[in-house]
Amino acid sequence: MQPLEFDSLSYRSGSSRVFLISGELHYFRVPREGWRDRLEKLKAAGGNCVATYVPWLLHEPEEGRFDFDTPQYDFDAFLTLCREVGLWAVVRPGPYQYSELLNAGLPTWLLKDYPDVRARRLDGRLIDMPFSISYLHPLFLEKTRRWFEQVVPRLVKHQVSRGGAVAAVQIDNELMGIHEWFGSWDYHPAAMGVGLENGRWSDFLRRRYATLDALNQAWAAQCPSWAGALPIDQEEPATTAEHRRLKDYNDFYFEAAGEYMALLGGWLRELGVDAPLIHNSGGPGMNAYFESSVRRMGGNFLLGSDHYYNLGLDWGDGTHPTPKYASKIFFSLEMLRHLGYPPTVFELPGGSAMDFPPITGPDIECAYLANLAYGMKGYNIYVFAGGANPPGAADPLVGMTVYDYGAGISPTGELRELYAVQKKVAEFIHARPWLPGARRQADCRLGLVREYCRSPHYGMDSAALPVSNYAAWTLMRKGMMMSAFCASLSPEMTDLSADDWLDDTTTPLMLACGSSMERSLQEKLLRFVQHGGKLLLAPALPSLDEHFAPCTLLADGLPAQRGEPAVWDACTGQAIGWETGFAGGGSLILLERSWVMGRHWDAAMLRGALERLGCRPIVECSNPNVWTSLLSDGEHSQLFLMNFFTAPFTVRVRCRLPGSSTWVDAGEHTLPGVSVKPVDLNLPAD
Amino acid sequence: MQPLEFDSLSYRSGSSRVFLISGELHYFRVPREGWRDRLEKLKAAGGNCVATYVPWLLHEPEEGRFDFDTPQYDFDAFLTLCREVGLWAVVRPGPYQYSELLNAGLPTWLLKDYPDVRARRLDGRLIDMPFSISYLHPLFLEKTRRWFEQVVPRLVKHQVSRGGAVAAVQIDNELMGIHEWFGSWDYHPAAMGVGLENGRWSDFLRRRYATLDALNQAWAAQCPSWAGALPIDQEEPATTAEHRRLKDYNDFYFEAAGEYMALLGGWLRELGVDAPLIHNSGGPGMNAYFESSVRRMGGNFLLGSDHYYNLGLDWGDGTHPTPKYASKIFFSLEMLRHLGYPPTVFELPGGSAMDFPPITGPDIECAYLANLAYGMKGYNIYVFAGGANPPGAADPLVGMTVYDYGAGISPTGELRELYAVQKKVAEFIHARPWLPGARRQADCRLGLVREYCRSPHYGMDSAALPVSNYAAWTLMRKGMMMSAFCASLSPEMTDLSADDWLDDTTTPLMLACGSSMERSLQEKLLRFVQHGGKLLLAPALPSLDEHFAPCTLLADGLPAQRGEPAVWDACTGQAIGWETGFAGGGSLILLERSWVMGRHWDAAMLRGALERLGCRPIVECSNPNVWTSLLSDGEHSQLFLMNFFTAPFTVRVRCRLPGSSTWVDAGEHTLPGVSVKPVDLNLPAD
């Protein structure tokens, strides 16, 4: 087999661009006699890869006693079979698996015999969830290292480089989820060094502030020592100093997570892994938490994300893909693209963790095609086939005897409705071998300030920060992005921490702007409009820098007057946007705060404002509730029409193909409720 | 016009049973020149009633200055017009309106000049939302009384009894919502008397405990005085004493709300209202909060509930009616029936408070028919037509210039998609004049312990209360009820505080049982099984009484052995239910805690267990995801097939008509995603 490689556009195998189509199959759950059958069915459904956890819980049942021989746990035989069937394999040896396993996959002896590894809140209390541990706790690391020393060599020998199937190795699982979802970041002294004169936290503060005086000034505090420089755990910061102190721990936590990830990655390399290392962000909202991790991991590493829409009755926003799901996967895939990876969904729903409500065929078809439409280049169906949980291995909080997920293949090997849909989608992809090399076409840009996305735990509005980082993020998603979709605009997200976007003075840029914005970005934006760039900015100009210190660099560079009225409220007729033109051809529309921050905007208003800034929309769709996305590799084009509502809609669509300025009639289409319709557009441009 | 009357089965008008079909039209928003047009369109759509708020905010713009003359605010003319068009009118003079009005409809001067009226948390801080006031604050009551003295006489003269249109008057709006939704019950000393030696709270405690010693014993506390007997505000109670102390304030709060409601109701009567008084619970989960209110209000009063499924992007569980919505409206309508009222939805969605996501025709058709299927006997569409908010009257947190809701009629009077659906549903109802007199048919019973539903703010699991009241409520809804629907069972809910259910020894009763259960109910249940009753109980027998004092009356009355294995887990084959037979023919199946509390059950297992207890199902549907409900008046029958998923399903259905034991083939039906299909069943029973 060829190794699994990738560049910033797609996966590669030898000289070909390929789409990664993987299915999650747990050798420890699927009955052993069914392994070959399931792998063959995966291949028959268009898959080229299989993914599995390798649970620490099962393979080290007592400390120091390893079990790699129980027939149901014999991953050696399983991986040999993967090679025989001709599937790449992604292995996920932890230390965490989650996977609805007891202790999220950690051995029971670890939690029982080493209770100090459990994560702590700021006040010293344990985080409620018993399996929420402190990643950098020396004891946890020591035990993890021993587990890796046992398991990794057994995986390494199956690598593609050695003639086997293992094409990628996953580090841990949904890093930070165990803290994010259970109420608190980790503040364990032994790991995070909180309260220590010399520890990770004080080292971080020394790097950031150099002196205790500087720190005390920044925090408006009187910390007597580095050990006494404690984080705060305050729901509603009132001052810039409090915002700063909260954000410091947030930044530190993400760095510590990156340190942990890099440590594990180093061990994997040391133990012989030459295949790509991968990791799965727990969901779209967490992608931005991995900035430090990604920086530390460097090359031959790939971050993907998990895109569920419903794992049970109380999970998510509905029983099927909704407009909210669509907006989340859009920004998730765009963020992964920004990081230089082919956007990959390492857990794309293949069922639900709960028996009810069910995941249906039309639902997953809609979800898969929506991910494809928004730029996904690889996916792993979680789960593709299930089986009984090994004795005592089920998480009692979930309580599944059979770990089934209502997957496309039943525990006894029967094909179900979802299988046919999964096969159909894979066939759609294989029939278009140009898809891996295609790019989403865009007619406008949405500025991404990654810090805004990282801010849910520190970024609350206050008198000191009238538009918090998190409010700006909300405005971007629910105001600009979703309104742009309703206007049948085709935004791409622009990573504003890069510089390449500055040169494009044709495609207008929208930016939801917090009170705080990096000094360097304020400077770049000013340069952008002064050199021909077209910018739509809401709801107000920033007044603080990234450290919440006064900074009006952008505002100071603009004319004192707020420009010409340029955008009007459709209801009241009042001006809500003012345009300032610049000598170099640049233009700025400042859309003032005249709406509710988290609210949807008038789509026609937004489209009008962007057209005023020179936007030339590439799609026109007659119904604002049908969203569109256009993929093209220059030769072939595919338009996706997406209906995330339950009502059927009939639409008339036209679009402009890449390189052409004329409209092509894309026809009239009726979309059932909750469906995505791909439209082939290989028409001669007239 | 005939007055609007009601009995426990339906509304009545003269000698006829009628269905109440109302539309919300705000005279202060719908342009005055459009009043007649909208009212006529409402009537043409099958409506027989119109509802409107009468906002204090607009009619008393400055304290003591009343405005009833501004043409747009002239409800006198509006109500005259209602009479002319031939529609009943429901008027809602507050004091609260909510209605996305500034201050939720309270005058600005009230909040500004009398800031002490704002509701307080236990620690004395204000509840965040500025319009959240303390209902029983003397100043608030004084100002409300003055408002009533002005407005009520102006409404009274339009009553049906005086030849006008006003058929019902609503007291306040979604009582308790202003505390429930904004983080805290109210603890204001001036209203609730918290911290006072003689105040409402200490009076309540004296009634409950008589002596301070008894109180201190119950609370395991050393309160030095009645004034010092403070409530606790603890998230995780650890002892029965803490549970008791938390519950005491919960009980007290509901009583105080009842006192407020009764006070306003008394004023309305005193000021001449002879029409029924009504109130709208803020939603299904709040219905049980009104037990004290209902008791105090007595006759010629009717409680309804508001049944929204989506008021904006971040609201509810999806963009359309989901299985969760269905389960909520079911228990809501059943609770209203228990109270002796024709189940009425005073706010049934006619659009959304937000522009996006939209409410579509198929969605509302599904929602309306589902409410009908589960026993609704009257509804008010909120809103039926909108218009511009009066200047300065819009709630800035919602920010709508035009209060439109995307309603069936546009602000300028054009008919939209929703209108046709609303008309179609009303025509469906009018074509079946027997519907008001019909009853839902049932084949099994779900026991309702109203206290369990009242418990979200005090009922957490603890070592002292292993199955909290709220956990029992969750188990009932998500375990028993939804699983019963998936088993195509037709449960009715049984109010266990009544006694009439004891005589039915044929229809099995299911009961989700908390650790705490009223002594009197334990006694009744024991009597029930000893006298022939069939009971399925989960997850364990109660060990405490309603005051969390030890009480094993039920367990003590049962044989010491747990009975014969009778129910088995489908996956493991292990016994999970044990049956005990009684001499009088009664039977108890105890279904042990072998599943996760909030999880769905195996529908076949549940159906099997109930059939073992003698259940004779009245419907069989080939797909567990299609839920059913059968209405009949004895002569006519209507079966509803309900699909709350987005996938279409095809089902084969048969049912037994009332009074018959043979199956009638109800045919094969394909249901689109998110739809309800009514099936006429007036077939000869063969």
CSV table of C-alpha atoms in Angstrom, one decimal, chain A residues 147-412:
chain,number,residue,atom,x,y,z
A,147,TRP,CA,1.4,2.0,28.2
A,148,PHE,CA,2.8,3.5,25.0
A,149,GLU,CA,6.0,1.5,25.4
A,150,GLN,CA,3.9,-1.6,25.4
A,151,VAL,CA,1.4,-0.8,22.7
A,152,VAL,CA,3.1,1.5,20.2
A,153,PRO,CA,5.8,-1.0,19.1
A,154,ARG,CA,2.9,-3.5,18.4
A,155,LEU,CA,1.3,-0.9,16.2
A,156,VAL,CA,4.5,0.4,14.6
A,157,LYS,CA,5.2,-2.9,13.0
A,158,HIS,CA,1.9,-2.6,11.1
A,159,GLN,CA,2.8,0.7,9.6
A,160,VAL,CA,2.5,1.2,5.8
A,161,SER,CA,6.3,1.9,5.8
A,162,ARG,CA,6.7,-1.7,7.0
A,163,GLY,CA,4.2,-3.2,4.6
A,164,GLY,CA,1.2,-2.9,6.9
A,165,ALA,CA,-2.0,-1.0,7.1
A,166,VAL,CA,-1.4,1.6,9.7
A,167,ALA,CA,-1.4,4.9,7.9
A,168,ALA,CA,-1.9,7.3,10.8
A,169,VAL,CA,-1.7,7.3,14.6
A,170,GLN,CA,-4.0,9.5,16.7
A,171,ILE,CA,-2.7,11.2,19.8
A,172,ASP,CA,-5.1,11.0,22.7
A,173,ASN,CA,-8.8,11.9,21.9
A,174,GLU,CA,-10.7,15.1,21.8
A,175,LEU,CA,-8.1,16.8,23.9
A,176,MET,CA,-9.4,19.2,26.6
A,177,GLY,CA,-13.0,17.8,26.3
A,178,ILE,CA,-12.6,16.2,29.8
A,179,HIS,CA,-12.3,19.7,31.2
A,180,GLU,CA,-14.3,21.7,28.7
A,181,TRP,CA,-17.5,19.6,29.2
A,182,PHE,CA,-17.3,19.0,32.9
A,183,GLY,CA,-17.3,22.5,34.2
A,184,SER,CA,-13.7,23.7,34.6
A,185,TRP,CA,-10.2,24.0,33.2
A,186,ASP,CA,-7.7,22.0,35.2
A,187,TYR,CA,-5.8,23.9,38.0
A,188,HIS,CA,-4.0,20.9,39.6
A,189,PRO,CA,-0.8,22.1,41.3
A,190,ALA,CA,1.2,19.0,40.4
A,191,ALA,CA,0.5,19.5,36.7
A,192,MET,CA,-0.3,23.2,36.2
A,193,GLY,CA,1.8,24.5,39.0
A,194,VAL,CA,-0.9,26.8,40.3
A,195,GLY,CA,0.2,28.2,43.6
A,196,LEU,CA,3.9,27.2,43.1
A,197,GLU,CA,6.8,29.6,43.0
A,198,ASN,CA,8.3,27.5,40.2
A,199,GLY,CA,5.8,25.7,38.1
A,200,ARG,CA,4.3,25.8,34.7
A,201,TRP,CA,1.9,28.6,35.6
A,202,SER,CA,4.5,30.9,37.2
A,203,ASP,CA,6.9,30.1,34.3
A,204,PHE,CA,4.2,31.2,31.9
A,205,LEU,CA,3.6,34.4,33.9
A,206,ARG,CA,7.3,35.1,34.0
A,207,ARG,CA,7.5,34.7,30.3
A,208,ARG,CA,4.5,37.0,29.8
A,209,TYR,CA,5.3,39.7,32.4
A,210,ALA,CA,9.0,39.3,33.3
A,211,THR,CA,8.5,41.0,36.7
A,212,LEU,CA,6.0,40.7,39.5
A,213,ASP,CA,5.5,44.4,39.3
A,214,ALA,CA,4.5,44.2,35.7
A,215,LEU,CA,2.1,41.4,36.5
A,216,ASN,CA,0.6,43.3,39.4
A,217,GLN,CA,0.1,46.3,37.3
A,218,ALA,CA,-1.5,44.3,34.5
A,219,TRP,CA,-3.8,42.6,37.0
A,220,ALA,CA,-4.3,45.6,39.2
A,221,ALA,CA,-3.3,43.3,42.0
A,222,GLN,CA,-0.9,43.0,44.9
A,223,CYS,CA,0.4,39.4,44.4
A,224,PRO,CA,3.2,39.1,46.9
A,225,SER,CA,5.0,36.4,45.0
A,226,TRP,CA,4.8,34.3,41.8
A,227,ALA,CA,3.4,31.5,43.9
A,228,GLY,CA,0.7,34.0,45.1
A,229,ALA,CA,-0.2,35.0,41.5
A,230,LEU,CA,-3.3,32.9,41.4
A,231,PRO,CA,-5.8,32.8,38.5
A,232,ILE,CA,-9.3,34.1,39.1
A,233,ASP,CA,-12.4,32.1,38.5
A,234,GLN,CA,-14.9,34.9,38.0
A,235,GLU,CA,-18.0,34.7,36.0
A,236,GLU,CA,-18.4,38.4,35.3
A,237,PRO,CA,-15.1,40.3,35.0
A,238,ALA,CA,-15.7,44.0,35.7
A,239,THR,CA,-12.4,45.6,34.8
A,240,THR,CA,-9.8,45.2,32.1
A,241,ALA,CA,-7.5,43.9,34.7
A,242,GLU,CA,-9.9,41.1,35.5
A,243,HIS,CA,-10.4,40.3,31.9
A,244,ARG,CA,-6.6,40.1,31.5
A,245,ARG,CA,-6.2,37.8,34.5
A,246,LEU,CA,-8.9,35.5,33.2
A,247,LYS,CA,-7.5,35.4,29.7
A,248,ASP,CA,-4.0,34.7,31.0
A,249,TYR,CA,-5.1,31.4,32.5
A,250,ASN,CA,-7.0,30.6,29.3
A,251,ASP,CA,-3.9,31.2,27.2
A,252,PHE,CA,-1.8,29.2,29.7
A,253,TYR,CA,-4.2,26.2,29.7
A,254,PHE,CA,-4.1,26.0,25.9
A,255,GLU,CA,-0.3,26.1,26.0
A,256,ALA,CA,-0.2,23.3,28.6
A,257,ALA,CA,-2.5,21.2,26.4
A,258,GLY,CA,-0.1,21.8,23.5
A,259,GLU,CA,2.8,20.7,25.7
A,260,TYR,CA,1.0,17.5,26.6
A,261,MET,CA,0.2,16.8,22.9
A,262,ALA,CA,3.8,17.5,21.9
A,263,LEU,CA,5.1,15.2,24.6
A,264,LEU,CA,2.9,12.3,23.5
A,265,GLY,CA,3.8,13.0,19.9
A,266,GLY,CA,7.5,12.9,20.7
A,267,TRP,CA,7.0,9.6,22.4
A,268,LEU,CA,5.2,8.2,19.4
A,269,ARG,CA,8.0,9.3,17.1
A,270,GLU,CA,10.6,7.9,19.5
A,271,LEU,CA,8.8,4.6,19.6
A,272,GLY,CA,8.9,4.3,15.9
A,273,VAL,CA,5.9,6.0,14.4
A,274,ASP,CA,6.7,7.4,11.0
A,275,ALA,CA,3.1,7.7,9.8
A,276,PRO,CA,1.3,11.0,10.1
A,277,LEU,CA,0.2,11.8,13.6
A,278,ILE,CA,-3.4,13.1,13.9
A,279,HIS,CA,-5.7,14.5,16.4
A,280,ASN,CA,-9.5,15.1,16.5
A,281,SER,CA,-10.7,18.3,18.0
A,282,GLY,CA,-13.9,17.6,20.0
A,283,GLY,CA,-16.0,19.8,17.9
A,284,PRO,CA,-16.0,23.0,15.8
A,285,GLY,CA,-16.0,25.3,18.8
A,286,MET,CA,-12.8,23.7,20.1
A,287,ASN,CA,-10.7,23.9,16.9
A,288,ALA,CA,-9.2,27.2,17.9
A,289,TYR,CA,-8.0,25.8,21.2
A,290,PHE,CA,-5.4,23.9,19.3
A,291,GLU,CA,-3.3,26.8,18.0
A,292,SER,CA,-0.5,26.1,20.4
A,293,SER,CA,-0.7,22.3,19.8
A,294,VAL,CA,-0.5,22.7,16.1
A,295,ARG,CA,2.5,25.0,16.3
A,296,ARG,CA,4.3,22.6,18.5
A,297,MET,CA,3.5,19.5,16.4
A,298,GLY,CA,4.9,21.0,13.2
A,299,GLY,CA,4.9,18.8,10.1
A,300,ASN,CA,3.5,15.4,9.4
A,301,PHE,CA,0.7,16.2,11.8
A,302,LEU,CA,-2.9,16.8,11.0
A,303,LEU,CA,-5.7,18.3,13.1
A,304,GLY,CA,-9.2,17.3,12.2
A,305,SER,CA,-12.5,17.9,14.0
A,306,ASP,CA,-15.6,15.9,15.1
A,307,HIS,CA,-18.9,16.9,13.6
A,308,TYR,CA,-21.8,15.4,15.4
A,309,TYR,CA,-25.3,16.8,15.3
A,310,ASN,CA,-27.1,14.4,17.6
A,311,LEU,CA,-25.8,11.9,20.1
A,312,GLY,CA,-29.0,11.5,22.1
A,313,LEU,CA,-32.2,13.2,23.2
A,314,ASP,CA,-30.5,16.0,25.1
A,315,TRP,CA,-27.6,16.5,22.8
A,316,GLY,CA,-27.2,19.3,20.3
A,317,ASP,CA,-29.8,21.4,18.7
A,318,GLY,CA,-32.2,18.9,17.2
A,319,THR,CA,-32.5,15.5,15.8
A,320,HIS,CA,-31.1,16.3,12.4
A,321,PRO,CA,-28.6,18.8,10.7
A,322,THR,CA,-29.9,22.3,11.4
A,323,PRO,CA,-28.8,25.7,10.1
A,324,LYS,CA,-26.7,25.9,13.3
A,325,TYR,CA,-25.0,22.6,12.5
A,326,ALA,CA,-24.3,23.9,9.0
A,327,SER,CA,-22.7,27.1,10.4
A,328,LYS,CA,-20.6,25.2,12.8
A,329,ILE,CA,-19.2,22.7,10.2
A,330,PHE,CA,-18.5,25.6,7.9
A,331,PHE,CA,-16.3,27.5,10.2
A,332,SER,CA,-14.7,24.3,11.4
A,333,LEU,CA,-13.7,23.2,8.0
A,334,GLU,CA,-12.5,26.6,7.1
A,335,MET,CA,-10.3,26.8,10.3
A,336,LEU,CA,-8.7,23.4,9.4
A,337,ARG,CA,-8.0,24.7,5.9
A,338,HIS,CA,-6.3,27.8,7.4
A,339,LEU,CA,-4.0,25.5,9.4
A,340,GLY,CA,-2.8,24.0,6.2
A,341,TYR,CA,-4.6,20.7,6.5
A,342,PRO,CA,-7.0,19.0,4.2
A,343,PRO,CA,-10.2,19.5,6.2
A,344,THR,CA,-11.0,16.2,7.8
A,345,VAL,CA,-13.9,15.1,10.0
A,346,PHE,CA,-12.5,12.4,12.1
A,347,GLU,CA,-15.9,11.6,13.6
A,348,LEU,CA,-18.7,12.1,11.2
A,349,PRO,CA,-22.0,10.6,12.6
A,350,GLY,CA,-22.7,7.1,11.6
A,351,GLY,CA,-25.4,6.7,14.2
A,352,SER,CA,-26.1,7.9,17.7
A,353,ALA,CA,-24.7,7.0,21.1
A,354,MET,CA,-28.3,6.7,22.3
A,355,ASP,CA,-31.0,4.3,21.1
A,356,PHE,CA,-33.3,7.2,20.7
A,357,PRO,CA,-33.9,9.4,18.8
A,358,PRO,CA,-32.7,7.5,15.8
A,359,ILE,CA,-30.3,8.8,13.2
A,360,THR,CA,-32.0,8.3,9.8
A,361,GLY,CA,-30.7,7.9,6.3
A,362,PRO,CA,-31.9,11.2,5.0
A,363,ASP,CA,-30.3,13.0,8.0
A,364,ILE,CA,-26.9,11.6,7.5
A,365,GLU,CA,-27.0,12.1,3.8
A,366,CYS,CA,-27.7,15.7,4.4
A,367,ALA,CA,-25.0,15.9,7.0
A,368,TYR,CA,-22.3,14.2,4.8
A,369,LEU,CA,-23.1,16.3,1.7
A,370,ALA,CA,-23.1,19.5,3.7
A,371,ASN,CA,-19.7,18.7,5.0
A,372,LEU,CA,-18.6,17.9,1.5
A,373,ALA,CA,-20.1,21.2,0.2
A,374,TYR,CA,-18.2,23.2,2.7
A,375,GLY,CA,-14.9,21.7,1.9
A,376,MET,CA,-14.4,18.4,3.7
A,377,LYS,CA,-11.6,16.3,2.2
A,378,GLY,CA,-11.7,13.3,4.4
A,379,TYR,CA,-13.9,11.7,6.9
A,380,ASN,CA,-14.3,8.8,9.3
A,381,ILE,CA,-17.8,7.5,10.0
A,382,TYR,CA,-18.3,7.0,13.7
A,383,VAL,CA,-19.3,4.1,14.1
A,384,PHE,CA,-19.5,2.1,11.0
A,385,ALA,CA,-20.3,-1.2,12.7
A,386,GLY,CA,-20.6,-2.1,16.4
A,387,GLY,CA,-20.9,-5.0,18.7
A,388,ALA,CA,-21.2,-6.0,22.4
A,389,ASN,CA,-19.1,-4.1,24.8
A,390,PRO,CA,-16.5,-6.3,26.4
A,391,PRO,CA,-17.5,-7.4,29.9
A,392,GLY,CA,-17.3,-4.5,32.4
A,393,ALA,CA,-16.0,-2.1,29.7
A,394,ALA,CA,-19.2,0.0,29.2
A,395,ASP,CA,-19.5,3.4,30.6
A,396,PRO,CA,-22.3,3.1,33.2
A,397,LEU,CA,-23.3,6.7,32.5
A,398,VAL,CA,-24.3,5.7,29.0
A,399,GLY,CA,-25.2,2.2,29.8
A,400,MET,CA,-25.1,0.5,26.4
A,401,THR,CA,-24.8,-3.3,26.5
A,402,VAL,CA,-24.4,-3.4,22.8
A,403,TYR,CA,-22.3,-0.5,21.4
A,404,ASP,CA,-24.3,-0.2,18.2
A,405,TYR,CA,-25.0,3.5,17.5
A,406,GLY,CA,-27.7,2.1,15.1
A,407,ALA,CA,-24.8,2.0,12.7
A,408,GLY,CA,-25.0,1.1,9.0
A,409,ILE,CA,-24.1,-2.5,9.8
A,410,SER,CA,-25.7,-4.3,12.7
A,411,PRO,CA,-23.7,-6.2,15.4
A,412,THR,CA,-24.5,-9.4,13.6
